[in-house]
Short mmCIF file of C-alpha atoms in Angstrom, two decimals:
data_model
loop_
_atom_site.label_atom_id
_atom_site.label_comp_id
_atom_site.label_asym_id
_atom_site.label_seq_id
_atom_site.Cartn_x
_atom_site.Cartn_y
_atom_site.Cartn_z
CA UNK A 19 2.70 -19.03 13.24
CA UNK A 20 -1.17 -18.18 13.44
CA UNK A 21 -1.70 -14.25 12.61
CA UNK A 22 2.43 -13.88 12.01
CA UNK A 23 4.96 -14.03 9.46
CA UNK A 24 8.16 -16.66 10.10
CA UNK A 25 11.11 -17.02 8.18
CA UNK A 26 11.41 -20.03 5.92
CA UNK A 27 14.11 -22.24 4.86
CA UNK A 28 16.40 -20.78 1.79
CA UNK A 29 14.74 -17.62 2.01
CA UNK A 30 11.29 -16.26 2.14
CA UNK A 31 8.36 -16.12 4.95
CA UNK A 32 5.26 -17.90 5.56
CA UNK A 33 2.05 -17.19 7.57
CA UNK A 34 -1.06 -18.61 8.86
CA UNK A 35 -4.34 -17.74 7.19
CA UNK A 36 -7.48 -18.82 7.89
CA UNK A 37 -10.74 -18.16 5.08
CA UNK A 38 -11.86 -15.16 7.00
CA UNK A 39 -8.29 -13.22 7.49
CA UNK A 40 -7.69 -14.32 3.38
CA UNK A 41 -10.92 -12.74 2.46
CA UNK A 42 -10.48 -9.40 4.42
CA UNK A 43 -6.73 -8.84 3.06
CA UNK A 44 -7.48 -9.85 -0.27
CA UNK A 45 -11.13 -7.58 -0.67
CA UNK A 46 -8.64 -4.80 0.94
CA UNK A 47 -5.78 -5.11 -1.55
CA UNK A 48 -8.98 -5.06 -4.72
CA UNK A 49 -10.21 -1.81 -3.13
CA UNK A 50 -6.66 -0.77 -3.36
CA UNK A 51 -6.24 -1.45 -7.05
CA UNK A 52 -9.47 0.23 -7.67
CA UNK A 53 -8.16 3.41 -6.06
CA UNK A 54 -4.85 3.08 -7.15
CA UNK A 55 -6.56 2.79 -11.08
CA UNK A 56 -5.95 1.32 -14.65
CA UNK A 57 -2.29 2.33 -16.43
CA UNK A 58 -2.27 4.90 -18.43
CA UNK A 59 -5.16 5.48 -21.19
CA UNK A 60 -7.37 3.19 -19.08
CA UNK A 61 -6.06 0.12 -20.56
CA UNK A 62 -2.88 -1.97 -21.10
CA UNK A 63 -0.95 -1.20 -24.25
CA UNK A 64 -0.11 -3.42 -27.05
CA UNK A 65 3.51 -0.67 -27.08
CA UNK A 66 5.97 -0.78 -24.33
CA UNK A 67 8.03 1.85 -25.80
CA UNK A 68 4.69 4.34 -25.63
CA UNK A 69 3.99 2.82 -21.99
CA UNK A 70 7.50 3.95 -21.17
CA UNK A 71 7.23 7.35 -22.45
CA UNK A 72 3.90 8.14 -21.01
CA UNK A 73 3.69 11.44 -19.28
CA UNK A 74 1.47 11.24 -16.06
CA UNK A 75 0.04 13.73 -13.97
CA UNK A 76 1.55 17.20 -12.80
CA UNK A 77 -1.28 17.84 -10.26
CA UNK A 78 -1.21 15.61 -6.78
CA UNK A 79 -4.30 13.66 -7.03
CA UNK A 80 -7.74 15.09 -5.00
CA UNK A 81 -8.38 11.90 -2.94
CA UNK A 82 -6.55 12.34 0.45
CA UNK A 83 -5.42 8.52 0.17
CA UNK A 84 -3.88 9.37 -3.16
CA UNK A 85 -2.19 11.88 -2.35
CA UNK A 86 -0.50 9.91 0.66
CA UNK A 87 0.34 7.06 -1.75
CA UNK A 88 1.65 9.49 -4.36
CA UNK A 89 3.16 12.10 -2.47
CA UNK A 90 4.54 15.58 -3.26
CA UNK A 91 8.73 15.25 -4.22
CA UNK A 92 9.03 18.11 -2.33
CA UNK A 93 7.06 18.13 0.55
CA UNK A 94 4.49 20.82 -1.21
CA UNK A 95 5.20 24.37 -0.98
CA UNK A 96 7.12 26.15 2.20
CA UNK A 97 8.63 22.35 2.94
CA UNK A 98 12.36 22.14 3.80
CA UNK A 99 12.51 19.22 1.13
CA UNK A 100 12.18 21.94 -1.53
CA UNK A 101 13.56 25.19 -3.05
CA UNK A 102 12.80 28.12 -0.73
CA UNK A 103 10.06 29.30 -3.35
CA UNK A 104 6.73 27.93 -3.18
CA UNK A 105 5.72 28.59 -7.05
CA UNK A 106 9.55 26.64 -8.00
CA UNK A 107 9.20 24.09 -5.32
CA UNK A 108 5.45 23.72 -7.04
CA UNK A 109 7.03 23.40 -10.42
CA UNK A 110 9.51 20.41 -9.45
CA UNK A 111 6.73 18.78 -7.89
CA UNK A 112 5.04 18.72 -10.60
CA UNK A 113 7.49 17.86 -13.27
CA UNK A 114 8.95 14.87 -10.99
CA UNK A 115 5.29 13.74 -10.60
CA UNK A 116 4.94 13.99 -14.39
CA UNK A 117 7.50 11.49 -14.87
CA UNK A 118 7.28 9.30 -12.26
CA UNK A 119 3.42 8.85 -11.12
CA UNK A 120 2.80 6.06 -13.80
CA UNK A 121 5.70 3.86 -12.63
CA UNK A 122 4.63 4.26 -9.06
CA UNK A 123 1.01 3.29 -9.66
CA UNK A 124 2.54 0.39 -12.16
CA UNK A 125 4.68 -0.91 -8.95
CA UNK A 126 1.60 -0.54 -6.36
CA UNK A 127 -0.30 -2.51 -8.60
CA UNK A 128 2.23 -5.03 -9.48
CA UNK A 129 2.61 -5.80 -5.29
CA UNK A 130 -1.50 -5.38 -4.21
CA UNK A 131 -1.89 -8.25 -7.47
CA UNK A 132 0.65 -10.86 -6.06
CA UNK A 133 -1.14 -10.41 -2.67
CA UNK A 134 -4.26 -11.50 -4.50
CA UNK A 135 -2.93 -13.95 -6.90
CA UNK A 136 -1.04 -15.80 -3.97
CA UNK A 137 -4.78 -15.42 -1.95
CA UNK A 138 -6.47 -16.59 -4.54
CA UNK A 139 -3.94 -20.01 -4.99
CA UNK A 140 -4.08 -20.51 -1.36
CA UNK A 141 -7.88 -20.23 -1.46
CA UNK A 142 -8.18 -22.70 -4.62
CA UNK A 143 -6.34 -25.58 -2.45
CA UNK A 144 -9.79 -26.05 -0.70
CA UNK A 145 -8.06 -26.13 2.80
CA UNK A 146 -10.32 -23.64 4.42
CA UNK A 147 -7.14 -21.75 5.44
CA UNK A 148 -3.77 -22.78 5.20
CA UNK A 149 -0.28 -21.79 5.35
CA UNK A 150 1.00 -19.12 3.01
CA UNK A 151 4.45 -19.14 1.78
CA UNK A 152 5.98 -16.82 -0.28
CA UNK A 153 9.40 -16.15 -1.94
CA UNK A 154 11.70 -13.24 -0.89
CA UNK A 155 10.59 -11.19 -3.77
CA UNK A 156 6.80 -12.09 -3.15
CA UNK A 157 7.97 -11.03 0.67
CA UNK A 158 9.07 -7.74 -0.75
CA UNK A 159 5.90 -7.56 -2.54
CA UNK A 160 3.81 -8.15 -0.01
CA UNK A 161 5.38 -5.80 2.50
CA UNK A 162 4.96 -3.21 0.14
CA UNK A 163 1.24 -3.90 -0.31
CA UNK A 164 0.72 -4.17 3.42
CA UNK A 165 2.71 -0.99 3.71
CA UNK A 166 -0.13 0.52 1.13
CA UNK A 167 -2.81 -0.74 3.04
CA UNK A 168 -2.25 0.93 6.12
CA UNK A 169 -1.60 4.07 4.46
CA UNK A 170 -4.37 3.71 2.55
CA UNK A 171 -6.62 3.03 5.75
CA UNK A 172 -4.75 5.32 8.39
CA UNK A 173 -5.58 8.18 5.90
CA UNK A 174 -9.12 7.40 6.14
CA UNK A 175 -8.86 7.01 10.07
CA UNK A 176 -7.10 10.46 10.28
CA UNK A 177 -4.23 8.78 12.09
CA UNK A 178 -1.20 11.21 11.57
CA UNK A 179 1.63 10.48 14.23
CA UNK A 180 1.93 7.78 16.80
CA UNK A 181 -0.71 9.89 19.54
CA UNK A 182 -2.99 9.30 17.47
CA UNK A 183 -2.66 5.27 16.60
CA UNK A 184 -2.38 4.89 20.13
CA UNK A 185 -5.66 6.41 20.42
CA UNK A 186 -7.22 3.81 18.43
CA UNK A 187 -6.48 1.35 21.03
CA UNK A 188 -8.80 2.77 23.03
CA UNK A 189 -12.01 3.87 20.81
CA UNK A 190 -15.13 1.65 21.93
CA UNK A 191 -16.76 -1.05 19.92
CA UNK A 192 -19.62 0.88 19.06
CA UNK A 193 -17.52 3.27 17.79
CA UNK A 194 -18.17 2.36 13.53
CA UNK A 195 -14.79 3.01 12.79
CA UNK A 196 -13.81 -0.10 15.17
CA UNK A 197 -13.76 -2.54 12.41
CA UNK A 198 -11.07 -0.34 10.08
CA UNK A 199 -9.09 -0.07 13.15
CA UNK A 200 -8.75 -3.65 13.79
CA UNK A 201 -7.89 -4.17 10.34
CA UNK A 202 -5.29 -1.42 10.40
CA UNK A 203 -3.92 -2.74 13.75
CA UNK A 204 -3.84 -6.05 12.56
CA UNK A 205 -2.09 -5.48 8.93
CA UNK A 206 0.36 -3.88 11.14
CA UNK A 207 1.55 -6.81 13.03
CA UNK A 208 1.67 -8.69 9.87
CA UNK A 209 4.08 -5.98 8.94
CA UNK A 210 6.09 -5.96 11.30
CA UNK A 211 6.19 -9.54 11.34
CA UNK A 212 7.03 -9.72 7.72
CA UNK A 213 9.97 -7.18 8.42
CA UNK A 214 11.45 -9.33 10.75
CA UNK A 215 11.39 -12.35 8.40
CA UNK A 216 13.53 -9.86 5.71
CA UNK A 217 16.05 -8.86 8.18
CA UNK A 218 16.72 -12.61 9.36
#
């Protein structure tokens, strides 16, 4: 089980972790909240009917790993995905981002807090490490974080297709991007790992 996810009885998966892999996934998944941001006004609201109805953004955000997170609807101008013109396609964009931005960040931030909450309860056991188990909705959670992750990170590394991850196999340690990699290699077995757990 060490460094993968197995299936557990009745449903659910459970992993390995030891105090160094807990404190690299769960300082990865805070970064990720602080890029991903507060809700809306900064703050939570004391109104769920005003959360609800909060307009977000019509501009994609500026930070590369934003914008991979919160994608385009369409694909951005002169996609297939989209009308044929570039100003419409720009306008639909931009009205589906309105609309839907704030639940996306909501959900992101919902799955990268289980990750830590469930880090942080393993951690508080005292075990040094110990063996994580999660439900089939934490699962789902927690696939969607690690999903996030490596997005997050790959963006950073520049890796855009599957020439260049299979690059990063082969930079040299002194290369400073060498720790990133690992940790983007690695979430990716847990991912994959995790998958197979869901599909069982």
């Amino acid at each position: 089980m060490p460094g993968q996810f197995e299936a557990i009885p009745g449903g659910g998966a459970a992993v390995a972790l030891d105090e160094v892999e807990i404190s690299i996934i769960r300082s990865l998944a805070v970064q990720l909240l602080e890029l991903i941001g507060p809700g809306p006004g900064g703050e939570v609201s004391d109104d769920p009917l005003a959360e609800l109805f909060a307009e977000g953004p019509s501009e994609p955000p500026a930070d590369p790993v934003m914008k991979r997170l919160l994608p385009d609807a369409y694909g951005g101008p002169g996609s297939e995905q989209g009308p044929g013109d570039p100003e419409e396609t720009r306008a639909y964009s931009a009205e589906f981002r309105r609309f839907t931005e704030n639940d996306l960040r909501a959900k992101k931030r919902d799955d990268a807090l289980v990750v830590i909450r469930s880090l942080d309860a393993m951690a508080a056991s005292g075990d040094g490490g110990a063996v994580l188990k999660l439900s089939v909705e934490e699962s789902q959670q927690w696939l969607a974080a690690l999903n996030d992750l490596r997005l997050a990170i790959g963006t950073r590394l520049e890796v855009s297709d599957e020439d260049d991850a299979d690059l990063l196999y082969r930079l040299p340690d002194s290369d400073p991007r060498k720790p990133m990699v690992m940790a983007y290699l690695w979430l990716g077995g847990l991912q994959e790992t995790l998958v197979g757990t869901l599909l069982d």
